[in-house]
PDB file of C-alpha atoms in Angstrom:
ATOM      1  CA  MET A   1     116.387  99.050  53.723  1.00  0.00           C
ATOM      2  CA  LEU A   2     116.986  98.986  49.982  1.00  0.00           C
ATOM      3  CA  GLU A   3     120.085  97.901  48.330  1.00  0.00           C
ATOM      4  CA  GLY A   4     121.618  99.544  45.235  1.00  0.00           C
ATOM      5  CA  ASP A   5     121.668  96.017  43.568  1.00  0.00           C
ATOM      6  CA  GLN A   6     117.980  95.877  44.049  1.00  0.00           C
ATOM      7  CA  PHE A   7     117.143  98.559  41.583  1.00  0.00           C
ATOM      8  CA  VAL A   8     116.003  97.538  38.320  1.00  0.00           C
ATOM      9  CA  LYS A   9     118.319  98.378  35.165  1.00  0.00           C
ATOM     10  CA  VAL A  10     117.380 101.966  33.925  1.00  0.00           C
ATOM     11  CA  ALA A  11     118.797 104.321  31.532  1.00  0.00           C
ATOM     12  CA  LYS A  12     121.064 106.977  33.626  1.00  0.00           C
ATOM     13  CA  ILE A  13     119.782 110.443  33.701  1.00  0.00           C
ATOM     14  CA  LYS A  14     122.366 112.274  31.373  1.00  0.00           C
ATOM     15  CA  ARG A  15     120.487 115.694  30.663  1.00  0.00           C
ATOM     16  CA  PRO A  16     120.877 118.942  32.652  1.00  0.00           C
ATOM     17  CA  GLN A  17     117.715 119.058  34.518  1.00  0.00           C
ATOM     18  CA  MET A  18     119.083 116.330  36.969  1.00  0.00           C
ATOM     19  CA  ILE A  19     117.053 117.370  39.990  1.00  0.00           C
ATOM     20  CA  ASP A  20     113.753 117.734  37.934  1.00  0.00           C
ATOM     21  CA  LEU A  21     114.265 114.351  36.451  1.00  0.00           C
ATOM     22  CA  ILE A  22     114.891 112.873  39.930  1.00  0.00           C
ATOM     23  CA  LEU A  23     112.094 114.453  41.514  1.00  0.00           C
ATOM     24  CA  GLU A  24     109.669 113.354  38.725  1.00  0.00           C
ATOM     25  CA  GLN A  25     110.860 109.523  39.392  1.00  0.00           C
ATOM     26  CA  LEU A  26     110.259 109.697  43.330  1.00  0.00           C
ATOM     27  CA  GLN A  27     106.985 111.109  42.336  1.00  0.00           C
ATOM     28  CA  ASN A  28     106.028 108.443  40.139  1.00  0.00           C
ATOM     29  CA  ALA A  29     107.063 106.066  42.280  1.00  0.00           C
ATOM     30  CA  ILE A  30     104.865 107.090  44.917  1.00  0.00           C
ATOM     31  CA  LEU A  31     101.813 107.604  42.899  1.00  0.00           C
ATOM     32  CA  ASP A  32     102.547 104.164  41.485  1.00  0.00           C
ATOM     33  CA  GLY A  33     102.940 102.453  44.983  1.00  0.00           C
ATOM     34  CA  GLN A  34     106.314 101.520  44.545  1.00  0.00           C
ATOM     35  CA  LEU A  35     107.131 103.768  47.668  1.00  0.00           C
ATOM     36  CA  PRO A  36     104.314 103.061  50.301  1.00  0.00           C
ATOM     37  CA  VAL A  37     104.483 105.651  53.180  1.00  0.00           C
ATOM     38  CA  GLY A  38     107.227 104.849  55.674  1.00  0.00           C
ATOM     39  CA  THR A  39     109.728 103.401  52.918  1.00  0.00           C
ATOM     40  CA  ARG A  40     113.005 104.070  53.774  1.00  0.00           C
ATOM     41  CA  LEU A  41     115.278 105.024  50.598  1.00  0.00           C
ATOM     42  CA  PRO A  42     118.883 103.706  49.968  1.00  0.00           C
ATOM     43  CA  PRO A  43     122.048 105.395  51.297  1.00  0.00           C
ATOM     44  CA  GLU A  44     122.693 108.794  49.300  1.00  0.00           C
ATOM     45  CA  ARG A  45     125.870 107.029  47.388  1.00  0.00           C
ATOM     46  CA  GLU A  46     123.733 103.882  46.139  1.00  0.00           C
ATOM     47  CA  LEU A  47     120.761 105.804  45.179  1.00  0.00           C
ATOM     48  CA  ALA A  48     122.916 108.430  43.098  1.00  0.00           C
ATOM     49  CA  SER A  49     124.766 105.503  41.479  1.00  0.00           C
ATOM     50  CA  ALA A  50     121.897 103.487  40.368  1.00  0.00           C
ATOM     51  CA  LEU A  51     120.258 106.879  38.992  1.00  0.00           C
ATOM     52  CA  GLY A  52     123.670 107.857  37.290  1.00  0.00           C
ATOM     53  CA  VAL A  53     123.569 111.173  38.887  1.00  0.00           C
ATOM     54  CA  SER A  54     125.918 112.986  41.360  1.00  0.00           C
ATOM     55  CA  ARG A  55     125.382 112.681  44.774  1.00  0.00           C
ATOM     56  CA  ALA A  56     125.095 116.711  44.730  1.00  0.00           C
ATOM     57  CA  SER A  57     122.055 116.668  42.698  1.00  0.00           C
ATOM     58  CA  LEU A  58     120.462 113.858  44.347  1.00  0.00           C
ATOM     59  CA  ARG A  59     120.859 115.411  47.876  1.00  0.00           C
ATOM     60  CA  GLU A  60     119.382 118.835  46.277  1.00  0.00           C
ATOM     61  CA  ALA A  61     116.609 116.593  44.853  1.00  0.00           C
ATOM     62  CA  LEU A  62     115.791 115.169  48.158  1.00  0.00           C
ATOM     63  CA  LYS A  63     115.900 118.610  49.817  1.00  0.00           C
ATOM     64  CA  ALA A  64     113.176 119.726  47.371  1.00  0.00           C
ATOM     65  CA  ALA A  65     111.309 116.779  47.820  1.00  0.00           C
ATOM     66  CA  ALA A  66     111.172 117.383  51.554  1.00  0.00           C
ATOM     67  CA  LEU A  67     110.006 120.728  51.271  1.00  0.00           C
ATOM     68  CA  MET A  68     107.228 119.641  49.159  1.00  0.00           C
ATOM     69  CA  GLY A  69     106.177 116.990  51.794  1.00  0.00           C
ATOM     70  CA  TRP A  70     106.991 113.984  49.874  1.00  0.00           C
ATOM     71  CA  ILE A  71     109.916 112.567  52.069  1.00  0.00           C
ATOM     72  CA  GLU A  72     111.058 113.276  55.529  1.00  0.00           C
ATOM     73  CA  ILE A  73     114.627 113.467  56.378  1.00  0.00           C
ATOM     74  CA  ARG A  74     115.482 111.983  59.663  1.00  0.00           C
ATOM     75  CA  PRO A  75     119.055 113.075  60.697  1.00  0.00           C
ATOM     76  CA  GLY A  76     120.987 109.826  61.483  1.00  0.00           C
ATOM     77  CA  GLU A  77     118.338 107.669  60.040  1.00  0.00           C
ATOM     78  CA  GLY A  78     117.709 108.671  56.612  1.00  0.00           C
ATOM     79  CA  SER A  79     114.846 109.429  54.169  1.00  0.00           C
ATOM     80  CA  PHE A  80     111.731 108.048  54.793  1.00  0.00           C
ATOM     81  CA  VAL A  81     108.750 108.217  52.483  1.00  0.00           C
ATOM     82  CA  ALA A  82     105.967 110.804  54.096  1.00  0.00           C
ATOM     83  CA  LYS A  83     102.426 110.553  54.532  1.00  0.00           C
ATOM     84  CA  ALA A  84     101.195 112.067  51.051  1.00  0.00           C
ATOM     85  CA  THR A  85      98.186 114.375  50.229  1.00  0.00           C
ATOM     86  CA  SER A  86      96.902 114.772  46.860  1.00  0.00           C
ATOM     87  CA  GLU A  87      97.976 118.355  46.637  1.00  0.00           C
ATOM     88  CA  LYS A  88     101.467 117.626  47.684  1.00  0.00           C
ATOM     89  CA  ILE A  89     101.717 115.467  44.333  1.00  0.00           C
ATOM     90  CA  ILE A  90      99.345 117.716  42.281  1.00  0.00           C
ATOM     91  CA  GLN A  91     101.044 121.122  42.773  1.00  0.00           C
ATOM     92  CA  PRO A  92     104.246 120.259  41.104  1.00  0.00           C
ATOM     93  CA  LEU A  93     102.276 118.596  38.170  1.00  0.00           C
ATOM     94  CA  SER A  94     100.682 121.904  37.552  1.00  0.00           C
ATOM     95  CA  TYR A  95     103.747 123.314  37.070  1.00  0.00           C
ATOM     96  CA  VAL A  96     104.766 120.740  34.506  1.00  0.00           C
ATOM     97  CA  LEU A  97     101.495 121.104  32.620  1.00  0.00           C
ATOM     98  CA  MET A  98     102.426 124.841  32.292  1.00  0.00           C
ATOM     99  CA  PHE A  99     104.582 123.591  29.078  1.00  0.00           C
ATOM    100  CA  ASP A 100     102.368 120.651  27.933  1.00  0.00           C
ATOM    101  CA  THR A 101      99.718 121.790  25.380  1.00  0.00           C
ATOM    102  CA  GLU A 102      98.521 118.279  24.515  1.00  0.00           C
ATOM    103  CA  ASN A 103      98.109 116.972  28.028  1.00  0.00           C
ATOM    104  CA  ILE A 104      96.823 120.349  29.238  1.00  0.00           C
ATOM    105  CA  GLY A 105      93.808 120.169  26.636  1.00  0.00           C
ATOM    106  CA  ASN A 106      93.100 116.591  27.195  1.00  0.00           C
ATOM    107  CA  ILE A 107      92.505 117.875  31.146  1.00  0.00           C
ATOM    108  CA  MET A 108      90.553 120.771  30.042  1.00  0.00           C
ATOM    109  CA  GLU A 109      88.072 118.782  28.002  1.00  0.00           C
ATOM    110  CA  LEU A 110      87.715 116.109  30.631  1.00  0.00           C
ATOM    111  CA  ARG A 111      87.146 118.896  33.037  1.00  0.00           C
ATOM    112  CA  SER A 112      84.448 120.596  30.540  1.00  0.00           C
ATOM    113  CA  ILE A 113      82.543 117.029  30.584  1.00  0.00           C
ATOM    114  CA  LEU A 114      82.331 116.531  34.561  1.00  0.00           C
ATOM    115  CA  GLU A 115      81.472 120.372  35.393  1.00  0.00           C
ATOM    116  CA  VAL A 116      78.646 120.769  32.774  1.00  0.00           C
ATOM    117  CA  GLU A 117      77.150 117.961  34.571  1.00  0.00           C
ATOM    118  CA  THR A 118      77.820 119.235  37.894  1.00  0.00           C
ATOM    119  CA  ALA A 119      76.128 122.463  36.802  1.00  0.00           C
ATOM    120  CA  GLY A 120      73.311 120.521  35.774  1.00  0.00           C
ATOM    121  CA  LEU A 121      72.798 118.910  38.960  1.00  0.00           C
ATOM    122  CA  ALA A 122      73.551 121.998  41.129  1.00  0.00           C
ATOM    123  CA  ALA A 123      70.746 123.480  39.280  1.00  0.00           C
ATOM    124  CA  CYS A 124      68.327 120.400  40.169  1.00  0.00           C
ATOM    125  CA  ARG A 125      69.625 120.061  43.752  1.00  0.00           C
ATOM    126  CA  ARG A 126      70.601 123.556  45.049  1.00  0.00           C
ATOM    127  CA  SER A 127      69.125 124.841  48.264  1.00  0.00           C
ATOM    128  CA  GLU A 128      68.787 128.621  49.487  1.00  0.00           C
ATOM    129  CA  GLU A 129      71.961 127.952  51.248  1.00  0.00           C
ATOM    130  CA  HIS A 130      73.771 126.901  48.424  1.00  0.00           C
ATOM    131  CA  LEU A 131      72.755 129.655  46.658  1.00  0.00           C
ATOM    132  CA  SER A 132      73.777 132.206  49.497  1.00  0.00           C
ATOM    133  CA  GLU A 133      77.400 130.597  49.464  1.00  0.00           C
ATOM    134  CA  ILE A 134      77.626 130.985  45.811  1.00  0.00           C
ATOM    135  CA  ARG A 135      76.255 134.515  45.322  1.00  0.00           C
ATOM    136  CA  GLU A 136      79.070 135.313  48.390  1.00  0.00           C
ATOM    137  CA  THR A 137      81.634 133.957  46.527  1.00  0.00           C
ATOM    138  CA  MET A 138      80.748 135.918  43.325  1.00  0.00           C
ATOM    139  CA  GLN A 139      80.652 139.383  45.353  1.00  0.00           C
ATOM    140  CA  ARG A 140      84.234 138.465  46.559  1.00  0.00           C
ATOM    141  CA  MET A 141      85.698 137.833  42.980  1.00  0.00           C
ATOM    142  CA  GLU A 142      84.212 140.876  41.755  1.00  0.00           C
ATOM    143  CA  GLU A 143      85.778 143.013  44.806  1.00  0.00           C
ATOM    144  CA  THR A 144      89.360 141.359  44.171  1.00  0.00           C
ATOM    145  CA  ALA A 145      89.423 141.285  40.324  1.00  0.00           C
ATOM    146  CA  SER A 146      91.042 144.852  40.128  1.00  0.00           C
ATOM    147  CA  ARG A 147      92.968 144.819  43.209  1.00  0.00           C
ATOM    148  CA  ASN A 148      94.648 141.277  43.911  1.00  0.00           C
ATOM    149  CA  VAL A 149      94.828 138.461  41.292  1.00  0.00           C
ATOM    150  CA  GLU A 150      95.754 135.781  44.052  1.00  0.00           C
ATOM    151  CA  GLU A 151      92.621 136.674  45.865  1.00  0.00           C
ATOM    152  CA  PHE A 152      90.532 136.718  42.806  1.00  0.00           C
ATOM    153  CA  LEU A 153      91.928 133.013  41.685  1.00  0.00           C
ATOM    154  CA  GLU A 154      91.065 131.840  45.227  1.00  0.00           C
ATOM    155  CA  TYR A 155      87.538 133.174  45.052  1.00  0.00           C
ATOM    156  CA  ASP A 156      87.170 131.720  41.347  1.00  0.00           C
ATOM    157  CA  MET A 157      88.140 128.154  42.688  1.00  0.00           C
ATOM    158  CA  LEU A 158      85.677 128.649  45.597  1.00  0.00           C
ATOM    159  CA  PHE A 159      82.979 129.458  42.949  1.00  0.00           C
ATOM    160  CA  HIS A 160      83.518 126.037  41.505  1.00  0.00           C
ATOM    161  CA  LYS A 161      83.993 124.318  44.656  1.00  0.00           C
ATOM    162  CA  LYS A 162      80.509 125.773  46.092  1.00  0.00           C
ATOM    163  CA  VAL A 163      78.573 124.540  42.528  1.00  0.00           C
ATOM    164  CA  ASP A 164      80.289 121.415  43.431  1.00  0.00           C
ATOM    165  CA  LYS A 165      78.759 121.277  46.935  1.00  0.00           C
ATOM    166  CA  ALA A 166      75.135 122.316  45.336  1.00  0.00           C
ATOM    167  CA  ALA A 167      75.471 119.024  42.900  1.00  0.00           C
ATOM    168  CA  GLY A 168      75.362 116.868  45.759  1.00  0.00           C
ATOM    169  CA  ASN A 169      77.935 114.218  44.730  1.00  0.00           C
ATOM    170  CA  PRO A 170      81.238 114.176  47.061  1.00  0.00           C
ATOM    171  CA  VAL A 171      82.926 112.134  44.449  1.00  0.00           C
ATOM    172  CA  LEU A 172      82.182 114.245  41.737  1.00  0.00           C
ATOM    173  CA  ALA A 173      83.085 117.051  43.669  1.00  0.00           C
ATOM    174  CA  LYS A 174      86.491 115.578  44.477  1.00  0.00           C
ATOM    175  CA  THR A 175      87.527 114.896  40.917  1.00  0.00           C
ATOM    176  CA  ASN A 176      86.726 118.177  39.870  1.00  0.00           C
ATOM    177  CA  LEU A 177      88.880 119.814  42.738  1.00  0.00           C
ATOM    178  CA  ILE A 178      91.793 117.516  41.556  1.00  0.00           C
ATOM    179  CA  LEU A 179      91.156 118.644  37.775  1.00  0.00           C
ATOM    180  CA  ARG A 180      91.208 122.275  38.757  1.00  0.00           C
ATOM    181  CA  GLU A 181      94.397 122.026  41.411  1.00  0.00           C
ATOM    182  CA  LEU A 182      96.097 120.354  38.107  1.00  0.00           C
ATOM    183  CA  LEU A 183      94.869 123.516  36.204  1.00  0.00           C
ATOM    184  CA  ARG A 184      95.684 126.285  38.798  1.00  0.00           C
ATOM    185  CA  GLU A 185      99.108 127.407  37.315  1.00  0.00           C
ATOM    186  CA  ALA A 186      97.673 127.488  34.089  1.00  0.00           C
ATOM    187  CA  ASN A 187      94.703 129.304  35.354  1.00  0.00           C
ATOM    188  CA  ARG A 188      96.528 131.928  37.378  1.00  0.00           C
ATOM    189  CA  ARG A 189      98.059 133.330  33.967  1.00  0.00           C
ATOM    190  CA  VAL A 190      94.603 133.261  32.790  1.00  0.00           C
ATOM    191  CA  ALA A 191      93.686 135.503  35.648  1.00  0.00           C
ATOM    192  CA  ARG A 192      96.364 138.022  35.283  1.00  0.00           C
ATOM    193  CA  LEU A 193      94.763 139.134  32.096  1.00  0.00           C
ATOM    194  CA  THR A 194      92.062 141.904  32.585  1.00  0.00           C
ATOM    195  CA  GLU A 195      90.006 140.141  29.920  1.00  0.00           C
ATOM    196  CA  GLY A 196      90.255 136.836  31.446  1.00  0.00           C
ATOM    197  CA  ARG A 197      89.092 138.192  35.175  1.00  0.00           C
ATOM    198  CA  SER A 198      85.940 139.818  33.649  1.00  0.00           C
ATOM    199  CA  THR A 199      85.096 137.095  31.321  1.00  0.00           C
ATOM    200  CA  ALA A 200      85.170 134.857  34.449  1.00  0.00           C
ATOM    201  CA  ILE A 201      82.855 137.318  36.303  1.00  0.00           C
ATOM    202  CA  ALA A 202      80.450 137.369  33.459  1.00  0.00           C
ATOM    203  CA  ALA A 203      80.547 133.465  33.079  1.00  0.00           C
ATOM    204  CA  HIS A 204      79.989 132.924  36.751  1.00  0.00           C
ATOM    205  CA  HIS A 205      76.878 135.461  36.764  1.00  0.00           C
ATOM    206  CA  ARG A 206      75.209 133.516  33.860  1.00  0.00           C
ATOM    207  CA  ILE A 207      75.946 130.001  35.696  1.00  0.00           C
ATOM    208  CA  PHE A 208      74.538 131.314  39.065  1.00  0.00           C
ATOM    209  CA  THR A 209      71.456 132.713  37.249  1.00  0.00           C
ATOM    210  CA  ALA A 210      70.464 129.353  35.530  1.00  0.00           C
ATOM    211  CA  ILE A 211      71.289 127.568  38.983  1.00  0.00           C
ATOM    212  CA  GLU A 212      69.124 130.087  41.081  1.00  0.00           C
ATOM    213  CA  THR A 213      65.874 129.631  38.537  1.00  0.00           C
ATOM    214  CA  ARG A 214      66.855 125.832  38.547  1.00  0.00           C
ATOM    215  CA  ASP A 215      67.445 125.621  34.670  1.00  0.00           C
ATOM    216  CA  GLU A 216      69.417 122.531  34.379  1.00  0.00           C
ATOM    217  CA  LYS A 217      69.906 123.104  30.550  1.00  0.00           C
ATOM    218  CA  ALA A 218      71.064 126.577  30.735  1.00  0.00           C
ATOM    219  CA  ALA A 219      73.097 125.687  33.800  1.00  0.00           C
ATOM    220  CA  ARG A 220      74.976 123.219  31.396  1.00  0.00           C
ATOM    221  CA  GLU A 221      75.268 125.497  28.716  1.00  0.00           C
ATOM    222  CA  ALA A 222      76.633 128.529  30.268  1.00  0.00           C
ATOM    223  CA  ALA A 223      79.387 126.156  32.414  1.00  0.00           C
ATOM    224  CA  LEU A 224      80.047 124.749  28.799  1.00  0.00           C
ATOM    225  CA  ASP A 225      80.528 128.034  27.085  1.00  0.00           C
ATOM    226  CA  HIS A 226      82.738 129.497  30.133  1.00  0.00           C
ATOM    227  CA  LEU A 227      84.800 126.319  30.037  1.00  0.00           C
ATOM    228  CA  LYS A 228      85.307 126.592  26.232  1.00  0.00           C
ATOM    229  CA  THR A 229      86.310 130.083  26.478  1.00  0.00           C
ATOM    230  CA  VAL A 230      88.978 129.032  29.603  1.00  0.00           C
ATOM    231  CA  ALA A 231      90.366 126.335  27.440  1.00  0.00           C
ATOM    232  CA  GLY A 232      91.046 129.200  24.827  1.00  0.00           C
ATOM    233  CA  PHE A 233      92.900 131.077  26.956  1.00  0.00           C
ATOM    234  CA  VAL A 234      94.585 128.384  28.638  1.00  0.00           C
ATOM    235  CA  LEU A 235      96.005 126.383  25.394  1.00  0.00           C
ATOM    236  CA  ASP A 236      96.922 130.166  24.014  1.00  0.00           C
ATOM    237  CA  GLU A 237      98.848 130.794  27.253  1.00  0.00           C
ATOM    238  CA  THR A 238     100.337 127.401  27.287  1.00  0.00           C
ATOM    239  CA  ARG A 239     101.576 127.256  23.299  1.00  0.00           C
ATOM    240  CA  ALA A 240     103.207 131.159  23.817  1.00  0.00           C
ATOM    241  CA  ARG A 241     104.803 129.878  27.071  1.00  0.00           C
ATOM    242  CA  ALA A 242     106.153 126.478  25.192  1.00  0.00           C
ATOM    243  CA  ASN A 243     107.546 128.093  22.192  1.00  0.00           C
ATOM    244  CA  LEU A 244     109.758 130.632  24.334  1.00  0.00           C
ATOM    245  CA  ILE A 245     111.477 127.962  25.702  1.00  0.00           C
ATOM    246  CA  ALA A 246     111.285 125.442  22.807  1.00  0.00           C
ATOM    247  CA  SER A 247     114.778 124.032  21.377  1.00  0.00           C
ATOM    248  CA  PRO A 248     116.260 121.154  19.343  1.00  0.00           C
ATOM    249  CA  GLY A 249     115.806 118.175  21.123  1.00  0.00           C
ATOM    250  CA  ALA A 250     114.619 119.880  24.138  1.00  0.00           C
ATOM    251  CA  GLU A 251     112.029 116.757  25.149  1.00  0.00           C
ATOM    252  CA  VAL A 252     113.357 114.939  28.006  1.00  0.00           C
ATOM    253  CA  LYS A 253     111.434 111.797  28.415  1.00  0.00           C
ATOM    254  CA  GLY A 254     111.280 109.946  32.343  1.00  0.00           C
ATOM    255  CA  LEU A 255     112.741 106.553  32.978  1.00  0.00           C
ATOM    256  CA  ALA A 256     111.003 103.845  31.181  1.00  0.00           C
ATOM    257  CA  LYS A 257     110.916 101.254  34.192  1.00  0.00           C
ATOM    258  CA  PRO A 258     109.743 101.552  37.710  1.00  0.00           C
ATOM    259  CA  LEU A 259     112.496 103.298  39.995  1.00  0.00           C
ATOM    260  CA  LEU A 260     112.736 100.586  42.618  1.00  0.00           C
ATOM    261  CA  SER A 261     112.122  97.016  42.537  1.00  0.00           C
ATOM    262  CA  HIS A 262     111.834  96.627  46.576  1.00  0.00           C
ATOM    263  CA  THR A 263     110.627  98.577  49.540  1.00  0.00           C
ATOM    264  CA  GLU A 264     111.088  98.614  53.180  1.00  0.00           C
ATOM    265  CA  ARG A 265     108.620  99.939  55.551  1.00  0.00           C
ATOM    266  CA  SER A 266     110.120 101.584  58.781  1.00  0.00           C
TER     267      SER A 266
END
């Protein structure tokens, strides 16, 4: 088990967003490999002291981490790092990006680079089965556009997954999926706009037509135009949301050094 004096020296958390910052450090430690699956966290008192937070704040953060599936709290034994999936880590990051104009712009740019090429590959490699799946997904998007935003968003995401599948590159498909999941909350805000939904439907039809006719150039152009439009919506929404909460000195930086210096497997 980790001891309190085995923590590297870190700046104590003094901002009011205690729980969020504790979760951020735990998430970073998992992503960086400092906390492998099965690692037992230090006792509550030691961990709270090392981070400079109250035990009450730490306890709430650990409960939240358990709800998100990052850790497993075993009564009488302690808290252990659970087997993590990409979705468990990505989901909270997507909420953070709701207010981060710079990074969300960078992610949108990377998504455009990859998905434009994906559309071109899909036009080249698609089968009739692929076309049928993409067509059906578009129909579902149109059916849900006026009645259920959440269903519309899911079919929007599924449309891109089907195009990924038609492109025939599993690594590219997984990378595209991760980027879309990071942008899910931003895309949800766009999907709430009537114009956002109608624009997406029209763009998807254009992409589908190019894939159907095996026109690689047209597929890439259609995908690029679509993603530029989406990026405009997303960035406008993100800036507006960020301006609502902006205040002097609001920036909060994470701890500069790794959270933990040693780990122990259960």
